[in-house]
Coordinates of C-alpha atoms in Angstrom, one line a residue:
X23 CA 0.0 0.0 0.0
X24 CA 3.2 2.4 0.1
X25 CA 4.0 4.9 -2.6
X26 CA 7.1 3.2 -4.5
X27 CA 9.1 4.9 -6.7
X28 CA 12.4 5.1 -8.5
X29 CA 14.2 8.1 -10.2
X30 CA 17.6 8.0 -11.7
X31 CA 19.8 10.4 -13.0
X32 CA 23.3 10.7 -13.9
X33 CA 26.3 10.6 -17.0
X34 CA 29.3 9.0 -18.0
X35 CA 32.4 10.2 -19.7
X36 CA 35.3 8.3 -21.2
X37 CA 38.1 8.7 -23.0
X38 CA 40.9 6.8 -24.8
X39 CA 44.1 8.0 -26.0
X40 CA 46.9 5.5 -27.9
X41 CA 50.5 6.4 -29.0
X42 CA 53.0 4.4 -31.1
X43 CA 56.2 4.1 -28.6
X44 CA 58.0 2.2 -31.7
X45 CA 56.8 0.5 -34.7
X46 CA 56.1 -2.7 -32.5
X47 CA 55.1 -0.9 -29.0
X48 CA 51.8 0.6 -28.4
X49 CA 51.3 2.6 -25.8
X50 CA 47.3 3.0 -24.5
X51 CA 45.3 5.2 -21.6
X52 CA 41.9 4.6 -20.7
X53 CA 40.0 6.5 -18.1
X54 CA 36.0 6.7 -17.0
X55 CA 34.1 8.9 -14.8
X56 CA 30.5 8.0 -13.9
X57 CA 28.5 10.4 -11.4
X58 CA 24.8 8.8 -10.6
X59 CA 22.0 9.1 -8.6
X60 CA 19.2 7.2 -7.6
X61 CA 16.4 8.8 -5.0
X62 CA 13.6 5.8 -4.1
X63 CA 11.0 4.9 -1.9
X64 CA 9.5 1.6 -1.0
X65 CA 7.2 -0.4 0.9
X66 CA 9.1 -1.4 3.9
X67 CA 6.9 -3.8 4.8
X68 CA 5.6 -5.1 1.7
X69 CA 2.0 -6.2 2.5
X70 CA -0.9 -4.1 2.6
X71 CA -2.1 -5.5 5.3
X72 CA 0.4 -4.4 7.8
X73 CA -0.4 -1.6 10.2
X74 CA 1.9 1.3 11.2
X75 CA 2.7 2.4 15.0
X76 CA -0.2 4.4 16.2
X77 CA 1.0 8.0 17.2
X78 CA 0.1 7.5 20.9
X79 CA 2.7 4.9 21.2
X80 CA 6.8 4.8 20.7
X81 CA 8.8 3.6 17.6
X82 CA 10.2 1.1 20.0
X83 CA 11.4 -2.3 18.9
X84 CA 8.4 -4.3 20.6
X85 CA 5.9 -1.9 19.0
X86 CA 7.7 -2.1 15.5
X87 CA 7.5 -5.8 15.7
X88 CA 3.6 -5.2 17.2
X89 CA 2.5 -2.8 14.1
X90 CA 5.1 -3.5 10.9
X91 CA 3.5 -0.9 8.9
X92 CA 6.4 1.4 7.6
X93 CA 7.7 3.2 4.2
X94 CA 11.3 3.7 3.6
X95 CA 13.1 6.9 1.4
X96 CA 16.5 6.6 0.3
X97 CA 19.2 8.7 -1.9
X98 CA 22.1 7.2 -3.3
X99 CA 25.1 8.7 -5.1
X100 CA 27.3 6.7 -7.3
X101 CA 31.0 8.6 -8.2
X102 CA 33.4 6.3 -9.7
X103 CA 37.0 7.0 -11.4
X104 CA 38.3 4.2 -13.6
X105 CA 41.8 4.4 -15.4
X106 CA 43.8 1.8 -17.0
X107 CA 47.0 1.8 -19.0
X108 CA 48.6 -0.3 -21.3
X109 CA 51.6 -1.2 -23.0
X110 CA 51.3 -3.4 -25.8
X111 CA 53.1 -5.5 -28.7
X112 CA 51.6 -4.3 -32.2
X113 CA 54.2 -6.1 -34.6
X114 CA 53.2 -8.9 -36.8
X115 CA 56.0 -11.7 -35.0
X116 CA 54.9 -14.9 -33.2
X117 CA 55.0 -13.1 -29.4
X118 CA 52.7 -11.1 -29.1
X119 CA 51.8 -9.4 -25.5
X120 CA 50.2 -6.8 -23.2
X121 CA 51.0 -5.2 -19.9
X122 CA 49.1 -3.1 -17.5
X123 CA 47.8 -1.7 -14.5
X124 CA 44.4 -0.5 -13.6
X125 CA 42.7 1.5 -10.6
X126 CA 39.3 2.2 -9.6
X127 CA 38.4 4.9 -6.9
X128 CA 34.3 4.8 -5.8
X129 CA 32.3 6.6 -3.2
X130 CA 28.8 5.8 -2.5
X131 CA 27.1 7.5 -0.2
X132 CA 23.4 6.9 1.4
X133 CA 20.9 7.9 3.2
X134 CA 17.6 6.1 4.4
X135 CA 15.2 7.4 5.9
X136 CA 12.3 5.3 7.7
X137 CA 8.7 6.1 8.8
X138 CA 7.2 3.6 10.9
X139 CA 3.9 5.7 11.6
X140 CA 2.8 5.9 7.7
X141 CA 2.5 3.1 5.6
X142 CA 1.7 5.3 2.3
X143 CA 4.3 8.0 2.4
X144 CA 7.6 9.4 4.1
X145 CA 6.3 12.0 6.3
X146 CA 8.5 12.0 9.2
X147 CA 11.4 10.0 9.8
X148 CA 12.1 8.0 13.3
X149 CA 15.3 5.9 12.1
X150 CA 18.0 7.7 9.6
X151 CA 20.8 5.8 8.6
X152 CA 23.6 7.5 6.8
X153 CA 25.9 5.4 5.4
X154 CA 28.9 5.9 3.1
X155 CA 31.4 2.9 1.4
X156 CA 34.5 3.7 -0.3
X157 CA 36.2 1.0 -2.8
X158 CA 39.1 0.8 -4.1
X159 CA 40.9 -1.8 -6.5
X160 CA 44.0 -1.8 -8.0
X161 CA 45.7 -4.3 -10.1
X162 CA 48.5 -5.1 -12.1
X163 CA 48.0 -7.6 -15.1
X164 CA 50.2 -9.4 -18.2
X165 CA 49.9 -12.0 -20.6
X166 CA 51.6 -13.3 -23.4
X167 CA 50.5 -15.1 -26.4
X168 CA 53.1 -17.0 -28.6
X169 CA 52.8 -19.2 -32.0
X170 CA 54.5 -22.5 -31.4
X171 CA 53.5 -23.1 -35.4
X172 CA 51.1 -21.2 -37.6
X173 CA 48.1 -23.5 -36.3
X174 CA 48.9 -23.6 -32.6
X175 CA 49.2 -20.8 -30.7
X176 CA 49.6 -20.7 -26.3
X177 CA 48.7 -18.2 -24.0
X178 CA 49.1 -16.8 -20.1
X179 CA 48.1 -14.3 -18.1
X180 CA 48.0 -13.3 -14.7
X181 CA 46.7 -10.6 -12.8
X182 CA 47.5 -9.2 -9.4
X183 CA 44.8 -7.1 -7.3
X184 CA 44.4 -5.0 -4.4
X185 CA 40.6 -4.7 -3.0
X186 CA 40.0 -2.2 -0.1
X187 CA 36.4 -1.2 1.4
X188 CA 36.1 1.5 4.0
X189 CA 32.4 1.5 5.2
X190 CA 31.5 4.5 7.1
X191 CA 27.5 4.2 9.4
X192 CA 25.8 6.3 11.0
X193 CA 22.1 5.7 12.7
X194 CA 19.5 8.1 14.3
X195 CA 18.8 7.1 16.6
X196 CA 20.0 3.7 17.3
X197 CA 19.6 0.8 18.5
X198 CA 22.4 -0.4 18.9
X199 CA 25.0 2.7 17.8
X200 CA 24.7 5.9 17.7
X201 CA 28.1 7.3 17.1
X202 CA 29.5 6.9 13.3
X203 CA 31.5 3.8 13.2
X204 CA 34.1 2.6 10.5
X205 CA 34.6 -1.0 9.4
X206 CA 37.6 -1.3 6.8
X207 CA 38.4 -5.1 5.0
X208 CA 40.8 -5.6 2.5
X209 CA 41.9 -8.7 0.4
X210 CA 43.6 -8.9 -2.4
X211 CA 44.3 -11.8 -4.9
X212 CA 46.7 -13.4 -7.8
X213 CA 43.9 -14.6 -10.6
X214 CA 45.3 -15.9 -14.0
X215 CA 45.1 -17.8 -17.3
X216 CA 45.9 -20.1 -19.2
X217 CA 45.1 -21.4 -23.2
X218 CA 46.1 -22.9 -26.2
X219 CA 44.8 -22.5 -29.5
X220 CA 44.7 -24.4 -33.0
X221 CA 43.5 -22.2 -35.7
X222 CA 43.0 -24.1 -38.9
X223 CA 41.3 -22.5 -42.3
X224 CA 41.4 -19.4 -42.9
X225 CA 39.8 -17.7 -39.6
X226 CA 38.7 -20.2 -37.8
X227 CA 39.8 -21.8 -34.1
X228 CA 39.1 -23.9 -31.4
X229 CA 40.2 -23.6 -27.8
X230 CA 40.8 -24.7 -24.7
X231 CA 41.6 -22.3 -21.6
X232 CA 41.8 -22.8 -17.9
X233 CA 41.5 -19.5 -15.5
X234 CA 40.7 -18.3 -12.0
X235 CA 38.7 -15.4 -11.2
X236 CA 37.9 -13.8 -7.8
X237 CA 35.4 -10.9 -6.6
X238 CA 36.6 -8.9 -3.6
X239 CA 35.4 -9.2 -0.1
X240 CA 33.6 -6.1 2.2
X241 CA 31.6 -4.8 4.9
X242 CA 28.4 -5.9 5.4
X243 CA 25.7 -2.6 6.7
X244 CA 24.6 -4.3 9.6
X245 CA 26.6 -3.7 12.7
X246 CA 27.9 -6.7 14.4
X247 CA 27.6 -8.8 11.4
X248 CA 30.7 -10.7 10.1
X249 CA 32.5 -9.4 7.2
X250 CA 32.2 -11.0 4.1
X251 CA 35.1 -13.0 2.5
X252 CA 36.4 -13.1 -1.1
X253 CA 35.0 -15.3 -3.7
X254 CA 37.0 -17.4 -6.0
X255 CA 35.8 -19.4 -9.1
X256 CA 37.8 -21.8 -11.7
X257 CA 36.8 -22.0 -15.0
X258 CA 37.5 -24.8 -17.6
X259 CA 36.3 -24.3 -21.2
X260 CA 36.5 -25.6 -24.4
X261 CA 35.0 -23.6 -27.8
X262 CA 35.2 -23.1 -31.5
X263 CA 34.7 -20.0 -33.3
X264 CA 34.1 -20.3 -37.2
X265 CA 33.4 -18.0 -40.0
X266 CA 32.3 -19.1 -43.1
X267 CA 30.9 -17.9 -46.0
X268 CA 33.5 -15.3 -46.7
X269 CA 33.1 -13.8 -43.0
X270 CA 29.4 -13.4 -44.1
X271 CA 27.9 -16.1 -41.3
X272 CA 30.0 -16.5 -37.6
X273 CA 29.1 -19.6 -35.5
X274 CA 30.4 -19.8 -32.0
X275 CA 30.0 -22.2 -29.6
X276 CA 31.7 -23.1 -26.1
X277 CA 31.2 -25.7 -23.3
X278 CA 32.9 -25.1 -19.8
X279 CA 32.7 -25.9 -16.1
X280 CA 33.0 -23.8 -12.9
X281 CA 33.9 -24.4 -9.6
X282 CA 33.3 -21.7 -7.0
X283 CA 34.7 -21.7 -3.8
X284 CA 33.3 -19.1 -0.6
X285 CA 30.1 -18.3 -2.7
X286 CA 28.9 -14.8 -2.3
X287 CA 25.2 -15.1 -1.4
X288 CA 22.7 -12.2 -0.7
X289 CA 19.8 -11.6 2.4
X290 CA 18.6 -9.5 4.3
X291 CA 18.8 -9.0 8.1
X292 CA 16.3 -6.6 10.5
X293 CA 15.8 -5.7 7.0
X294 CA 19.4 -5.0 6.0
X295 CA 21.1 -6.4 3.1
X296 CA 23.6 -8.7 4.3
X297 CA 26.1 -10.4 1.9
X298 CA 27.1 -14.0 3.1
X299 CA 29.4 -16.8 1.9
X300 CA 28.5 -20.6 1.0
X301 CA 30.8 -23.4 1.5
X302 CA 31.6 -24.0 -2.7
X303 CA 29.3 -24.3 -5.8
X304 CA 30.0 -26.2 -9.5
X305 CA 28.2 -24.8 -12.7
X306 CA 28.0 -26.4 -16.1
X307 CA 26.4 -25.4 -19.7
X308 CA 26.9 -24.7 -23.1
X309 CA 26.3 -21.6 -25.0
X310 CA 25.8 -21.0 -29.1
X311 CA 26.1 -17.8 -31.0
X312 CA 25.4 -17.6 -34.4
X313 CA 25.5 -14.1 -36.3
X314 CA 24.8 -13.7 -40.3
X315 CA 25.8 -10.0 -41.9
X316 CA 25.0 -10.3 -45.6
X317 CA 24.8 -7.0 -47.6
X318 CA 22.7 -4.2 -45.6
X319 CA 20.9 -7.2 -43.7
X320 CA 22.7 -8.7 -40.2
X321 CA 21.0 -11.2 -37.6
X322 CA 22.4 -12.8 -34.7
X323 CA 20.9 -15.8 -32.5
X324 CA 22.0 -17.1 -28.9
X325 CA 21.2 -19.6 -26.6
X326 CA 23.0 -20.4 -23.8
X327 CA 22.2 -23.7 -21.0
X328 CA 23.4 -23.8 -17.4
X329 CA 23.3 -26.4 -14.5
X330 CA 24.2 -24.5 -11.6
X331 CA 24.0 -25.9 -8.1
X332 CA 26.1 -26.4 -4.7
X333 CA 29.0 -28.1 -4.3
X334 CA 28.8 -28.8 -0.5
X335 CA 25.4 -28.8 2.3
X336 CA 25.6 -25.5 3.5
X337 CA 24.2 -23.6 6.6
X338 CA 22.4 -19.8 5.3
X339 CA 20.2 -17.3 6.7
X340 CA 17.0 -17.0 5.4
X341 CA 15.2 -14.3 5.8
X342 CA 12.2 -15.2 4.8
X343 CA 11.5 -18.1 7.3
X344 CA 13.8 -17.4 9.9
X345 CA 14.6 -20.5 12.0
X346 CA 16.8 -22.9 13.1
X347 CA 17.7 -26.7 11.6
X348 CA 19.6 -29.4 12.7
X349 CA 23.0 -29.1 12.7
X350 CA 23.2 -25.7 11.8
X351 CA 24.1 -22.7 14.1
X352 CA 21.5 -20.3 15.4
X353 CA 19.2 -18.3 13.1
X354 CA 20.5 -20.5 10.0
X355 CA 19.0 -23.0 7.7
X356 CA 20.6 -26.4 5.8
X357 CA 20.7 -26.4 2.5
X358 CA 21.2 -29.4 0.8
X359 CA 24.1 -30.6 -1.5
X360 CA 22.9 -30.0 -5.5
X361 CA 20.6 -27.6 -4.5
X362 CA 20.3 -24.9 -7.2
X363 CA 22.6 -21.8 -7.1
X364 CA 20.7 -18.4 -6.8
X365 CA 19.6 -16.0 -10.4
X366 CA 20.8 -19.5 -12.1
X367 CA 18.3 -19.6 -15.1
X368 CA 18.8 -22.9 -17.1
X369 CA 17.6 -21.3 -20.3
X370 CA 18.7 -18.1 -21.9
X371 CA 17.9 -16.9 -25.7
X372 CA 18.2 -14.2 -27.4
X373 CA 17.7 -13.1 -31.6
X374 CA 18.3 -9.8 -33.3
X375 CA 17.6 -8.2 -36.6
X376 CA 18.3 -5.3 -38.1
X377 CA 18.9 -3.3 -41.9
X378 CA 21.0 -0.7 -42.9
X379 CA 19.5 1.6 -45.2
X380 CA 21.8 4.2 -47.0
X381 CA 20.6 8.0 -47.4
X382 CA 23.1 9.8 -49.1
X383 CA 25.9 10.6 -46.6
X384 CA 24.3 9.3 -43.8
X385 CA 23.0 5.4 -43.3
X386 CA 20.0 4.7 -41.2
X387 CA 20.1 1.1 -39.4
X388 CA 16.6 0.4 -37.2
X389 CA 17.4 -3.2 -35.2
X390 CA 14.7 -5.3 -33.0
X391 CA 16.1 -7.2 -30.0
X392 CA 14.4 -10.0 -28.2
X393 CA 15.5 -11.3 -24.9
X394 CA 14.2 -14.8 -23.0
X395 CA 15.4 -15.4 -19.5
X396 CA 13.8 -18.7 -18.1
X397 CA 12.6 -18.8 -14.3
X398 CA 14.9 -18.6 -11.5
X399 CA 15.3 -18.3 -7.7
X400 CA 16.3 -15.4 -5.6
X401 CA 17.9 -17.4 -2.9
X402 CA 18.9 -21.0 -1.9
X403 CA 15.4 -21.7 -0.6
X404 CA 13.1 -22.2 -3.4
X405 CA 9.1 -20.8 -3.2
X406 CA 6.5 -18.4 -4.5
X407 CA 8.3 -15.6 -2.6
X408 CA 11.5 -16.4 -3.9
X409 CA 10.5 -17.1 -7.5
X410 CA 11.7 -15.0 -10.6
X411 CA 9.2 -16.2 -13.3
X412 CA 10.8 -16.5 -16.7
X413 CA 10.4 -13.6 -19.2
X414 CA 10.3 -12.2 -22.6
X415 CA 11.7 -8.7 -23.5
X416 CA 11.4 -6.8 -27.1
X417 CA 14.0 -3.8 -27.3
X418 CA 14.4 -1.4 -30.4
X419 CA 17.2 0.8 -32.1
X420 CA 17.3 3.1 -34.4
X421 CA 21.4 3.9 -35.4
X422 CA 22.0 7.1 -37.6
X423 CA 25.7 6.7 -38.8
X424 CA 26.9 10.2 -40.1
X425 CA 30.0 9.4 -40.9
X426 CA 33.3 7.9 -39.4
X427 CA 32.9 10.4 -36.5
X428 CA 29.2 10.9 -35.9
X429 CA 27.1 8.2 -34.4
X430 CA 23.4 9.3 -33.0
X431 CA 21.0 6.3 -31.6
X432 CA 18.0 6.6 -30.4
X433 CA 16.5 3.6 -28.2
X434 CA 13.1 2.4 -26.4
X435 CA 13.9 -1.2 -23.8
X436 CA 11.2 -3.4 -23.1
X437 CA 9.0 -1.8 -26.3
X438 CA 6.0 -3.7 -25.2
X439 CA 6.0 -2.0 -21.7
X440 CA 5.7 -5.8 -20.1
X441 CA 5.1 -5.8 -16.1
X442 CA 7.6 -8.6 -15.5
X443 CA 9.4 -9.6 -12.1
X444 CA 13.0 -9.0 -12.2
X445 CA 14.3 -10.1 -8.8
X446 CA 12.8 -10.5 -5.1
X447 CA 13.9 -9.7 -1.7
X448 CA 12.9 -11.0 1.7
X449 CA 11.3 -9.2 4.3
X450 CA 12.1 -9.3 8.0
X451 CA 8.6 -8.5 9.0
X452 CA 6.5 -11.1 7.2
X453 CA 6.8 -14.6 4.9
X454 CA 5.0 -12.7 1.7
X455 CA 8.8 -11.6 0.3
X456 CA 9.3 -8.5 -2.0
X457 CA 8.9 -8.5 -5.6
X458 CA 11.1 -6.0 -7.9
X459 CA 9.7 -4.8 -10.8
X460 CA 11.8 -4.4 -14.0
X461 CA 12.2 -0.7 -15.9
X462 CA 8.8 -0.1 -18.5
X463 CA 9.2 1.1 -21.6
X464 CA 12.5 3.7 -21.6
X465 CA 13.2 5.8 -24.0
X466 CA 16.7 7.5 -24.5
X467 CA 19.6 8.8 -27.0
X468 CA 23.4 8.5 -27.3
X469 CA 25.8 10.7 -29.0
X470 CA 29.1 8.9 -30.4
X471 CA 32.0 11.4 -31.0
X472 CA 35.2 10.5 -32.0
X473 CA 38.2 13.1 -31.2
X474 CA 41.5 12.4 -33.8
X475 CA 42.1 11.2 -37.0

């Protein structure tokens, strides 16, 4: 029954800069800046059903647990710096390699604001929490590539990074502090790769790679609730890329196999978002790619199938029904070996069309895009109020190419204006969950400039 709403705003600029060091040494600077913000408001308690604290008694916990009614405002600011350079081999011998370092500088700041004597709108707050994370990542990367004959070619990489979080909190009043704390975690990681490939024809290949990737640990926003550890994965694949028909059709296609370990899982506690880590998790699939450019006419088709599930029985929180099982600690529930992984859809599809149309000096190209994302589940507990039904999405383009420096596009996503379920949450005050809603129909245009010859 609460007012719920979303407004974004924001912009991005990048820029790229190359210069030839020698006539086989490139050198190349990369660097973003992205300044957004997102003022929302939702339902805190997600029923409307739920009553909110009658004005003749406190906001206290007991009464809040009593009368559940509430509606919850928040602003959030996004300012993130990204730069990246590289040196990097551009003649035409058997080594060929890159070398780099990147850094990333973010600040997010927030403030929610809660009302736990309206359930329609924010009229007056009686819990303000002002929060504000800091991350930063630096890495340091390489990787070679080397022709052992003109068919077979190996690779190897690796990649060095520093991950820092500094998460600032600050709550009006409490329980249970009232004084701006500081939680800091750091971790930091060597991640790598390695390949060989056999090229055969005239531009095809197939592969076969091995890697390890990792995503950084951080603070969790609820006080007194552990930190959350780094996850790692290992991936194994095998693929062939072909085109044929004088480059006029490309098939792709790849199998692989990954094998997480410390799983990064989200929940929700007192109606926080908590981030916690499973034992390990193993995913398997296959995913095909065909795309077909023949005069002014291009199509592309995709389909992709994964089996994604856990490794090991875990013990996790779940929020929405808290409780206790055997053999688990306090407030968490088992969940079982080969249980499916979280947002694991077993079927994905998606098919494009589009024509370029020439009009004097400037060629107008309009493209249709579908999407299908089969059902999934929000967390490791499987039921209507974790289910994400499957859906289909139509998106349209229209591409005015004015030349080699000119680019204007104008957009509309989900062109039907489908109602369609793109996540859920749990709630801490009831069983019925939270569904998220994904963006209607949204227009928009993009300018494309290039600067240099």
């Amino acid at each position: 029954d609460g007012l719920s709403f979303q407004d974004q705003a924001g912009y991005r600029l990048s820029a790229e800069a190359r210069y030839d060091v020698s006539d086989s040494v490139q050198a190349r600077a990369l660097v973003s800046w992205q300044d957004g913000y997102t003022h929302d408001q939702t339902d805190g308690d997600r029923t409307a059903t739920a009553l909110a604290v009658p004005a003749n008694l406190p906001t206290s916990g007991a009464n809040t647990a009593r009368f559940p009614g509430r509606v919850s405002n928040g602003d959030t600011q996004f300012k993130t710096l990204i730069g990246e350079f590289n040196l990097l081999s551009t003649g035409k011998g058997p080594l060929q390699w890159v070398l780099g370092g990147f850094v990333m500088d973010e600040s997010i700041p927030v403030t929610l604001l809660r009302d736990n004597r309206n359930v329609l709108d924010v009229r007056q707050s009686n819990s303000s929490i002002i929060t504000e994370a800091k991350n930063t990542s630096q890495s340091v990367f390489g990787q070679v590539n080397y022709y052992l004959t003109d068919a077979i070619e190996v690779l190897a990489g690796a990649r060095y990074s520093w991950d820092k979080q500094v998460y600032t909190r600050f709550a009006v009043p409490g329980p249970p502090i009232t004084l701006p704390f500081t939680s800091q975690v750091t971790s930091q990681q060597l991640t790598g790769k390695l390949g060989v490939n056999y090229h055969f024809g005239d531009n095809n290949m197939f592969y076969l790679t091995a890697s390890k990737g990792y995503k950084a640990g951080g603070v969790n926003l609820t006080p007194n609730t552990p930190d959350f550890l780094p996850e790692r994965n290992f991936v194994y694949e095998a693929g062939l890329k072909t085109e044929l028909f004088d480059r006029h059709l490309r098939v792709n296609g790849d199998v692989f196999y990954s094998d997480y370990k410390d799983i990064q899982l989200s929940s929700l506690v007192g109606g926080l978002p908590v981030t916690q880590n499973a034992l390990a998790g193993k995913s398997w699939g296959a995913e095909l790619e065909v795309t077909a450019q023949f005069g002014g006419f291009a199509a592309n088709a995709g389909m992709g199938y994964l089996n994604s599930k856990f490794a090991n029985s875990a013990c996790i929180s779940d929020t929405n029904a808290p409780g206790t099982d055997a053999g688990c600690p306090t407030n968490l529930r088992f969940v079982p070996k080969d249980r499916v992984l979280p947002f694991s859809p077993e079927w994905t599809v998606n098919a494009g069309v589009q024509y370029a149309i020439p009009l004097g000096s400037v060629e107008v190209t309009p493209r249709v895009q579908w999407s299908y994302i089969a059902e999934q589940f929000a967390t490791p507990f499987p039921s209507v109020n974790t289910l994400v039904p499957g859906r289909s999405i139509f998106d349209a383009r229209l591409t005015v190419d004015m030349g080699r420096k000119y680019k204007l596009e104008g957009f509309v996503n989900n062109l039907t204006n489908k109602t369609y379920i793109a996540s859920q949450i749990q709630n801490s005050s009831s069983a019925d969950g939270g569904s998220i809603y994904g963006a209607p129909r949204t227009f928009g245009v993009r300018l494309r400039v290039e600067i240099g010859s």
